């Protein structure tokens, strides 16, 4: 896909996750997701790639709310939302290619505002390493459908530290554009080795 539907654009969760339902019907078995996110981990730098190991869902609407789709159980297990074997493969490739990758928990929020300093701190205290406005709904529906997931966050800005940092959409885009070739290189190699 080129882009996605965002909850903050006014789409409901069924619309946001509809492409994942289509992918399931097409027989897709593995989903790669990526996003731009704000880093809250003090070890992160702008432009880092964070391999997502887990997520925290702060969206006010759940993508599985309503009648259960027959693609999965009413209460799907989420203990391995992001596939451990795919993470290992990505780590191996990043090491071979000398690409710096971090690991962390992605916090999904509705947006469309960037976080306040207090919100950054709260999400960090609750266990998040990065925060963004996408990904989580698609991952939940993918896992409900039996699709394995590999996810990467591009750290485009930093927040939650002692000195608040102002952020603009343009700066986020610039950081994402710089990191994208490295992320693409890892993902292409993962596909080659599948």
Coordinates of N, CA and C in Angstrom, one line a residue:
X1 N 0.8 -1.2 0.0 CA 0.0 0.0 0.0 C 0.9 1.2 0.0
X2 N 0.3 2.3 -0.5 CA 1.0 3.6 -0.4 C 0.2 4.5 0.5
X3 N 0.6 4.5 1.7 CA -0.1 5.3 2.7 C -1.2 4.4 3.4
X4 N -2.0 5.1 4.2 CA -3.0 4.4 5.0 C -4.1 5.4 5.3
X5 N -5.2 4.8 5.8 CA -6.3 5.6 6.4 C -6.1 5.9 7.8
X6 N -6.1 7.1 8.3 CA -5.9 7.4 9.7 C -7.2 7.7 10.4
X7 N -7.3 7.3 11.6 CA -8.4 7.6 12.5 C -8.6 9.1 12.6
X8 N -7.5 9.8 12.8 CA -7.6 11.3 13.0 C -8.2 12.0 11.7
X9 N -8.2 11.3 10.6 CA -8.8 11.9 9.4 C -10.3 11.8 9.4
X10 N -10.9 11.1 10.4 CA -12.3 11.0 10.5 C -12.9 9.6 10.1
X11 N -12.0 8.7 9.7 CA -12.4 7.4 9.3 C -12.7 6.6 10.6
X12 N -13.7 5.7 10.6 CA -13.9 4.8 11.7 C -12.9 3.7 11.7
X13 N -12.9 2.9 12.7 CA -11.9 1.8 12.8 C -12.1 0.7 11.7
X14 N -13.4 0.5 11.3 CA -13.6 -0.5 10.3 C -13.0 0.0 8.9
X15 N -13.1 1.3 8.7 CA -12.5 1.9 7.5 C -11.0 1.9 7.5
X16 N -10.5 2.2 8.7 CA -9.0 2.3 8.9 C -8.4 0.9 8.6
X17 N -9.1 -0.1 9.0 CA -8.5 -1.5 8.9 C -9.1 -2.3 7.7
X18 N -9.9 -1.7 6.9 CA -10.5 -2.4 5.8 C -9.4 -3.0 4.9
X19 N -8.3 -2.2 4.6 CA -7.2 -2.8 3.7 C -6.7 -4.1 4.3
X20 N -6.6 -4.3 5.6 CA -6.1 -5.5 6.2 C -7.1 -6.6 5.9
X21 N -8.4 -6.4 6.0 CA -9.4 -7.4 5.7 C -9.2 -7.8 4.2
X22 N -9.0 -6.9 3.3 CA -8.8 -7.2 1.9 C -7.5 -8.1 1.8
X23 N -6.4 -7.7 2.5 CA -5.2 -8.5 2.4 C -5.4 -9.9 2.8
X24 N -6.2 -10.1 3.9 CA -6.5 -11.4 4.4 C -7.2 -12.2 3.3
X25 N -8.2 -11.6 2.6 CA -8.9 -12.3 1.6 C -8.0 -12.6 0.4
X26 N -7.0 -11.8 0.2 CA -6.1 -12.1 -0.9 C -5.0 -13.1 -0.6
X27 N -5.0 -13.6 0.7 CA -4.1 -14.6 1.1 C -2.8 -14.1 1.6
X28 N -2.7 -12.8 2.0 CA -1.5 -12.3 2.5 C -1.2 -12.9 3.9
X29 N 0.0 -13.4 4.1 CA 0.4 -14.1 5.3 C 1.3 -13.3 6.3
X30 N 1.9 -12.3 5.7 CA 2.8 -11.4 6.5 C 2.6 -10.0 6.2
X31 N 2.5 -9.1 7.2 CA 2.3 -7.7 7.0 C 3.5 -6.9 7.5
X32 N 4.1 -6.1 6.7 CA 5.1 -5.1 7.2 C 4.4 -3.8 7.4
X33 N 4.6 -3.2 8.6 CA 4.0 -1.9 8.9 C 5.2 -0.9 9.3
X34 N 5.0 0.3 8.9 CA 6.0 1.3 9.3 C 5.2 2.6 9.7
X35 N 5.9 3.5 10.4 CA 5.3 4.7 10.8 C 6.3 5.7 11.2
X36 N 6.0 7.0 11.3 CA 6.8 8.0 11.9 C 6.3 8.2 13.3
X37 N 7.2 8.3 14.2 CA 6.8 8.4 15.6 C 7.7 9.3 16.4
X38 N 7.2 9.7 17.6 CA 8.0 10.5 18.5 C 8.7 9.6 19.5
X39 N 10.0 9.8 19.6 CA 10.8 8.9 20.6 C 10.7 9.5 22.0
X40 N 10.5 8.6 22.9 CA 10.5 9.0 24.3 C 11.6 8.3 25.1
X41 N 12.3 7.4 24.5 CA 13.4 6.7 25.1 C 14.6 7.6 25.0
X42 N 15.3 7.8 26.1 CA 16.5 8.7 26.1 C 17.6 8.2 25.3
X43 N 17.6 6.9 24.9 CA 18.7 6.3 24.1 C 18.4 6.6 22.6
X44 N 17.3 7.1 22.3 CA 16.9 7.3 20.8 C 17.4 8.6 20.3
X45 N 17.7 8.6 19.0 CA 18.1 9.8 18.3 C 17.1 10.0 17.1
X46 N 17.0 11.2 16.7 CA 16.1 11.5 15.5 C 16.7 10.7 14.3
X47 N 15.9 10.0 13.6 CA 16.4 9.2 12.5 C 16.6 7.8 12.8
X48 N 16.5 7.4 14.1 CA 16.7 6.0 14.4 C 15.5 5.1 13.9
X49 N 15.8 3.9 13.6 CA 14.8 2.9 13.3 C 14.5 2.1 14.6
X50 N 13.2 2.1 15.0 CA 12.9 1.3 16.2 C 12.0 0.1 15.7
X51 N 12.6 -1.1 15.9 CA 11.8 -2.3 15.6 C 10.8 -2.4 16.7
X52 N 9.5 -2.6 16.3 CA 8.4 -2.6 17.3 C 8.3 -4.0 17.9
X53 N 8.5 -4.1 19.2 CA 8.4 -5.4 19.9 C 7.0 -5.6 20.5
X54 N 6.3 -4.5 20.7 CA 4.9 -4.6 21.4 C 4.3 -3.3 21.2
X55 N 3.0 -3.2 21.6 CA 2.4 -1.9 21.5 C 1.4 -1.7 22.7
X56 N 1.1 -0.4 22.9 CA 0.0 0.0 23.9 C -1.0 0.7 23.1
X57 N -2.3 0.3 23.2 CA -3.4 0.9 22.4 C -4.1 2.0 23.2
X58 N -4.0 3.2 22.8 CA -4.7 4.3 23.4 C -5.8 4.9 22.5
X59 N -6.1 4.2 21.4 CA -7.2 4.6 20.5 C -8.5 4.5 21.3
X60 N -9.4 5.5 21.1 CA -10.7 5.4 21.9 C -11.7 4.4 21.3
X61 N -11.5 4.0 20.1 CA -12.3 3.0 19.5 C -11.5 1.7 19.1
X62 N -12.0 0.6 19.4 CA -11.3 -0.7 19.1 C -11.7 -1.2 17.8
X63 N -10.7 -1.7 17.0 CA -11.0 -2.1 15.6 C -11.8 -3.4 15.6
X64 N -11.9 -4.2 16.7 CA -12.6 -5.4 16.7 C -14.0 -5.2 17.4
X65 N -14.3 -4.0 17.7 CA -15.6 -3.7 18.4 C -16.7 -4.0 17.4
X66 N -17.8 -4.7 17.9 CA -18.9 -5.0 17.0 C -18.9 -6.5 16.8
X67 N -19.7 -6.9 15.8 CA -19.8 -8.4 15.5 C -18.4 -8.9 15.1
X68 N -18.2 -10.2 15.5 CA -16.9 -10.8 15.3 C -16.8 -11.2 13.8
X69 N -15.7 -10.8 13.2 CA -15.4 -11.4 11.8 C -15.0 -12.8 12.0
X70 N -15.4 -13.7 11.0 CA -15.0 -15.1 11.1 C -13.5 -15.4 10.8
X71 N -12.7 -14.3 10.7 CA -11.3 -14.6 10.4 C -10.5 -15.0 11.7
X72 N -11.1 -14.8 12.8 CA -10.4 -15.1 14.1 C -11.4 -15.2 15.2
X73 N -10.9 -15.5 16.4 CA -11.7 -15.7 17.6 C -12.2 -14.3 18.1
X74 N -13.3 -14.4 18.9 CA -13.9 -13.2 19.5 C -12.9 -12.5 20.3
X75 N -12.0 -13.2 21.1 CA -11.0 -12.6 21.9 C -9.6 -13.0 21.5
X76 N -9.0 -12.4 20.5 CA -7.8 -12.9 20.0 C -6.6 -12.7 21.0
X77 N -5.7 -13.6 21.0 CA -4.5 -13.5 21.9 C -3.5 -12.5 21.2
X78 N -3.0 -11.6 22.0 CA -2.0 -10.6 21.5 C -0.7 -10.7 22.1
X79 N -0.3 -11.9 22.7 CA 1.0 -11.9 23.4 C 2.2 -11.8 22.4
X80 N 2.0 -12.1 21.1 CA 3.0 -11.9 20.2 C 2.5 -11.1 19.0
X81 N 2.1 -9.9 19.2 CA 1.5 -9.0 18.2 C 2.6 -8.9 17.0
X82 N 3.8 -8.8 17.4 CA 4.9 -8.6 16.4 C 5.8 -9.8 16.4
X83 N 5.9 -10.5 15.3 CA 6.5 -11.8 15.2 C 8.0 -11.8 15.6
X84 N 8.3 -12.7 16.6 CA 9.6 -12.8 17.1 C 10.6 -13.2 16.1
X85 N 10.3 -14.2 15.2 CA 11.2 -14.7 14.2 C 11.5 -13.6 13.2
X86 N 10.5 -12.8 12.8 CA 10.8 -11.7 11.9 C 11.7 -10.6 12.5
X87 N 11.5 -10.4 13.8 CA 12.4 -9.4 14.5 C 13.8 -9.9 14.5
X88 N 14.0 -11.2 14.8 CA 15.3 -11.8 14.8 C 16.0 -11.7 13.4
X89 N 15.2 -11.9 12.4 CA 15.7 -11.8 11.0 C 16.2 -10.4 10.7
X90 N 15.3 -9.4 11.1 CA 15.6 -8.0 10.9 C 16.9 -7.6 11.6
X91 N 17.0 -8.1 12.9 CA 18.2 -7.8 13.7 C 19.5 -8.3 13.0
X92 N 19.4 -9.5 12.5 CA 20.5 -10.1 11.8 C 20.9 -9.3 10.6
X93 N 20.0 -8.9 9.8 CA 20.2 -8.1 8.6 C 20.8 -6.8 8.9
X94 N 20.2 -6.1 9.9 CA 20.7 -4.8 10.3 C 22.2 -4.9 10.8
X95 N 22.5 -6.0 11.5 CA 23.9 -6.2 12.0 C 24.8 -6.4 10.8
X96 N 24.4 -7.2 9.9 CA 25.3 -7.4 8.7 C 25.5 -6.2 7.9
X97 N 24.5 -5.3 7.8 CA 24.6 -4.1 7.0 C 25.0 -2.9 7.8
X98 N 25.3 -3.1 9.1 CA 25.8 -2.0 9.9 C 24.7 -0.9 10.0
X99 N 23.5 -1.3 10.2 CA 22.4 -0.3 10.3 C 22.0 -0.3 11.8
X100 N 22.0 0.9 12.4 CA 21.6 1.0 13.8 C 20.1 0.8 13.9
X101 N 19.7 -0.2 14.7 CA 18.3 -0.4 15.0 C 18.1 -0.4 16.5
X102 N 17.0 0.1 17.0 CA 16.6 0.0 18.4 C 15.4 -0.8 18.5
X103 N 15.0 -1.2 19.7 CA 13.8 -2.0 19.9 C 12.9 -1.2 20.9
X104 N 11.6 -1.4 20.8 CA 10.8 -0.7 21.7 C 9.3 -0.9 21.6
X105 N 8.6 -0.4 22.5 CA 7.1 -0.5 22.5 C 6.5 0.8 21.9
X106 N 5.6 0.6 21.0 CA 5.0 1.7 20.2 C 3.6 2.0 20.9
X107 N 3.4 3.2 21.2 CA 2.1 3.7 21.8 C 1.3 4.3 20.7
X108 N 0.1 3.8 20.5 CA -0.8 4.3 19.5 C -1.8 5.2 20.0
X109 N -1.9 6.4 19.5 CA -2.9 7.4 20.0 C -3.6 8.0 18.8
X110 N -4.8 8.6 19.1 CA -5.7 9.0 18.0 C -5.2 10.3 17.2
X111 N -4.4 11.2 17.8 CA -4.0 12.4 17.1 C -5.2 13.3 16.9
X112 N -5.1 14.4 16.0 CA -3.9 14.7 15.2 C -3.0 15.7 15.8
X113 N -3.0 15.9 17.1 CA -2.0 16.8 17.7 C -0.8 16.0 18.1
X114 N 0.4 16.7 18.0 CA 1.6 16.1 18.6 C 1.4 16.2 20.1
X115 N 2.2 15.3 20.8 CA 1.9 15.2 22.3 C 2.5 16.4 23.0
X116 N 1.8 16.7 24.2 CA 2.3 17.7 25.1 C 3.5 17.1 25.9
X117 N 4.3 17.9 26.5 CA 5.4 17.3 27.3 C 4.9 16.4 28.4
X118 N 3.8 16.7 29.0 CA 3.2 15.8 30.0 C 2.7 14.5 29.5
X119 N 2.1 14.6 28.3 CA 1.6 13.3 27.6 C 2.8 12.4 27.3
X120 N 3.9 13.0 26.7 CA 5.1 12.2 26.4 C 5.6 11.5 27.7
X121 N 5.7 12.2 28.8 CA 6.1 11.7 30.1 C 5.2 10.5 30.5
X122 N 3.9 10.8 30.4 CA 2.9 9.7 30.9 C 3.1 8.5 30.1
X123 N 3.2 8.6 28.7 CA 3.3 7.4 27.9 C 4.6 6.7 28.2
X124 N 5.7 7.4 28.5 CA 6.9 6.8 28.8 C 6.8 6.0 30.1
X125 N 6.2 6.6 31.1 CA 6.0 6.0 32.4 C 5.2 4.7 32.3
X126 N 4.3 4.7 31.4 CA 3.4 3.5 31.1 C 4.1 2.4 30.3
X127 N 5.3 2.7 29.9 CA 6.1 1.7 29.2 C 6.3 1.9 27.7
X128 N 5.9 3.0 27.1 CA 6.1 3.3 25.7 C 7.5 3.8 25.5
X129 N 8.0 3.5 24.3 CA 9.3 4.0 23.8 C 9.1 5.0 22.7
X130 N 8.0 4.9 22.0 CA 7.7 5.8 20.9 C 6.2 5.9 20.8
X131 N 5.7 7.1 20.3 CA 4.3 7.3 20.2 C 4.0 7.8 18.8
X132 N 2.8 7.3 18.3 CA 2.4 7.8 16.9 C 0.9 7.6 16.8
X133 N 0.4 7.9 15.6 CA -1.1 8.0 15.4 C -1.6 7.0 14.4
X134 N -1.0 5.8 14.4 CA -1.4 4.8 13.4 C -1.0 3.4 13.9
X135 N -0.9 2.4 13.0 CA -0.3 1.1 13.2 C -1.1 0.2 14.0
X136 N -1.4 0.6 15.3 CA -2.0 -0.4 16.2 C -3.3 -1.0 15.7
X137 N -4.3 -0.2 15.2 CA -5.5 -0.8 14.7 C -5.2 -1.9 13.6
X138 N -4.3 -1.6 12.6 CA -4.0 -2.5 11.6 C -3.4 -3.8 12.1
X139 N -2.5 -3.6 13.1 CA -1.8 -4.8 13.6 C -2.9 -5.7 14.4
X140 N -3.8 -5.1 15.1 CA -4.8 -5.9 15.8 C -5.6 -6.7 14.8
X141 N -6.0 -6.1 13.8 CA -6.9 -6.8 12.8 C -6.0 -7.8 12.0
X142 N -4.8 -7.5 11.7 CA -3.9 -8.5 11.1 C -3.8 -9.8 12.0
X143 N -3.5 -9.5 13.3 CA -3.3 -10.7 14.2 C -4.6 -11.5 14.3
X144 N -5.8 -10.7 14.4 CA -7.1 -11.4 14.4 C -7.3 -12.3 13.2
X145 N -6.7 -11.9 12.1 CA -6.8 -12.6 10.8 C -5.8 -13.7 10.6
X146 N -4.9 -13.8 11.6 CA -3.8 -14.8 11.5 C -2.6 -14.4 10.6
X147 N -2.5 -13.1 10.4 CA -1.4 -12.5 9.6 C -0.3 -12.2 10.5
X148 N 1.0 -12.6 10.2 CA 2.1 -12.3 11.0 C 2.5 -10.8 10.7
X149 N 3.1 -10.1 11.7 CA 3.4 -8.7 11.6 C 4.8 -8.4 12.0
X150 N 5.4 -7.6 11.1 CA 6.7 -7.0 11.5 C 6.6 -5.5 11.4
X151 N 7.0 -4.7 12.4 CA 6.8 -3.3 12.4 C 8.0 -2.5 12.7
X152 N 8.1 -1.3 12.1 CA 9.3 -0.4 12.3 C 8.7 1.0 12.5
X153 N 9.2 1.7 13.5 CA 8.9 3.1 13.7 C 10.2 3.9 13.3
X154 N 10.0 4.9 12.5 CA 11.1 5.9 12.3 C 11.0 7.0 13.3
X155 N 12.0 7.2 14.1 CA 11.9 8.2 15.2 C 12.2 9.5 14.5
X156 N 11.1 10.3 14.4 CA 11.2 11.6 13.7 C 11.3 12.8 14.6
X157 N 11.1 12.6 15.9 CA 11.2 13.7 16.8 C 11.3 13.1 18.2
X158 N 11.7 13.9 19.2 CA 11.9 13.4 20.5 C 11.1 14.2 21.5
X159 N 10.5 13.6 22.6 CA 9.8 14.3 23.6 C 9.8 13.6 24.9
X160 N 9.3 14.3 25.9 CA 9.3 13.8 27.3 C 10.5 14.0 28.1
X161 N 11.4 14.8 27.5 CA 12.6 15.1 28.3 C 12.5 16.4 29.0
X162 N 13.6 16.8 29.8 CA 13.5 18.0 30.6 C 13.2 19.2 29.8
X163 N 13.8 19.3 28.6 CA 13.7 20.5 27.7 C 12.7 20.1 26.6
X164 N 11.5 20.7 26.6 CA 10.5 20.4 25.6 C 11.1 20.8 24.2
X165 N 10.8 20.0 23.2 CA 11.2 20.3 21.8 C 10.0 20.5 20.9
X166 N 10.0 21.7 20.3 CA 8.9 22.0 19.4 C 9.1 21.2 18.1
X167 N 8.0 20.7 17.6 CA 8.1 19.8 16.4 C 7.1 20.3 15.3
X168 N 7.5 20.2 14.0 CA 6.6 20.6 12.9 C 6.4 19.4 12.0
X169 N 5.4 19.3 11.3 CA 5.1 18.3 10.3 C 6.2 18.2 9.3
X170 N 6.8 19.3 8.9 CA 7.8 19.3 7.9 C 9.1 18.6 8.4
X171 N 9.4 18.9 9.7 CA 10.6 18.3 10.3 C 10.4 16.8 10.4
X172 N 9.2 16.3 10.7 CA 8.9 14.9 10.8 C 9.1 14.3 9.5
X173 N 8.6 14.9 8.4 CA 8.7 14.4 7.1 C 10.2 14.3 6.7
X174 N 11.0 15.3 7.0 CA 12.4 15.3 6.6 C 13.1 14.1 7.3
X175 N 12.9 13.9 8.6 CA 13.5 12.8 9.3 C 13.1 11.5 8.8
X176 N 11.8 11.3 8.4 CA 11.3 10.1 7.9 C 12.0 9.8 6.5
X177 N 12.1 10.8 5.7 CA 12.7 10.7 4.4 C 14.2 10.2 4.4
X178 N 14.9 10.7 5.5 CA 16.3 10.3 5.6 C 16.4 8.9 6.1
X179 N 15.5 8.4 6.9 CA 15.7 7.0 7.4 C 15.0 6.0 6.5
X180 N 14.1 6.4 5.7 CA 13.4 5.4 4.8 C 14.3 4.5 4.0
X181 N 15.4 4.9 3.4 CA 16.2 4.0 2.6 C 16.8 2.8 3.5
X182 N 17.1 3.1 4.7 CA 17.7 2.1 5.6 C 16.6 1.1 6.0
X183 N 15.4 1.6 6.3 CA 14.3 0.7 6.6 C 13.9 -0.2 5.4
X184 N 13.9 0.5 4.2 CA 13.6 -0.3 3.0 C 14.6 -1.4 2.7
X185 N 15.9 -1.1 3.0 CA 16.9 -2.0 2.8 C 16.7 -3.3 3.6
X186 N 16.4 -3.1 4.9 CA 16.2 -4.2 5.8 C 15.0 -5.0 5.3
X187 N 13.9 -4.3 5.0 CA 12.7 -5.0 4.6 C 12.8 -5.8 3.3
X188 N 13.5 -5.2 2.3 CA 13.8 -5.9 1.1 C 14.6 -7.2 1.3
X189 N 15.6 -7.1 2.2 CA 16.4 -8.3 2.4 C 15.6 -9.3 3.2
X190 N 14.7 -8.9 4.1 CA 13.9 -9.9 4.8 C 13.0 -10.6 3.8
X191 N 12.5 -9.9 2.8 CA 11.6 -10.6 1.8 C 12.4 -11.5 0.9
X192 N 13.6 -11.1 0.6 CA 14.5 -12.0 -0.2 C 14.8 -13.3 0.5
X193 N 15.0 -13.2 1.8 CA 15.3 -14.4 2.6 C 14.1 -15.2 3.1
X194 N 12.9 -14.8 2.8 CA 11.7 -15.5 3.3 C 11.6 -16.9 2.7

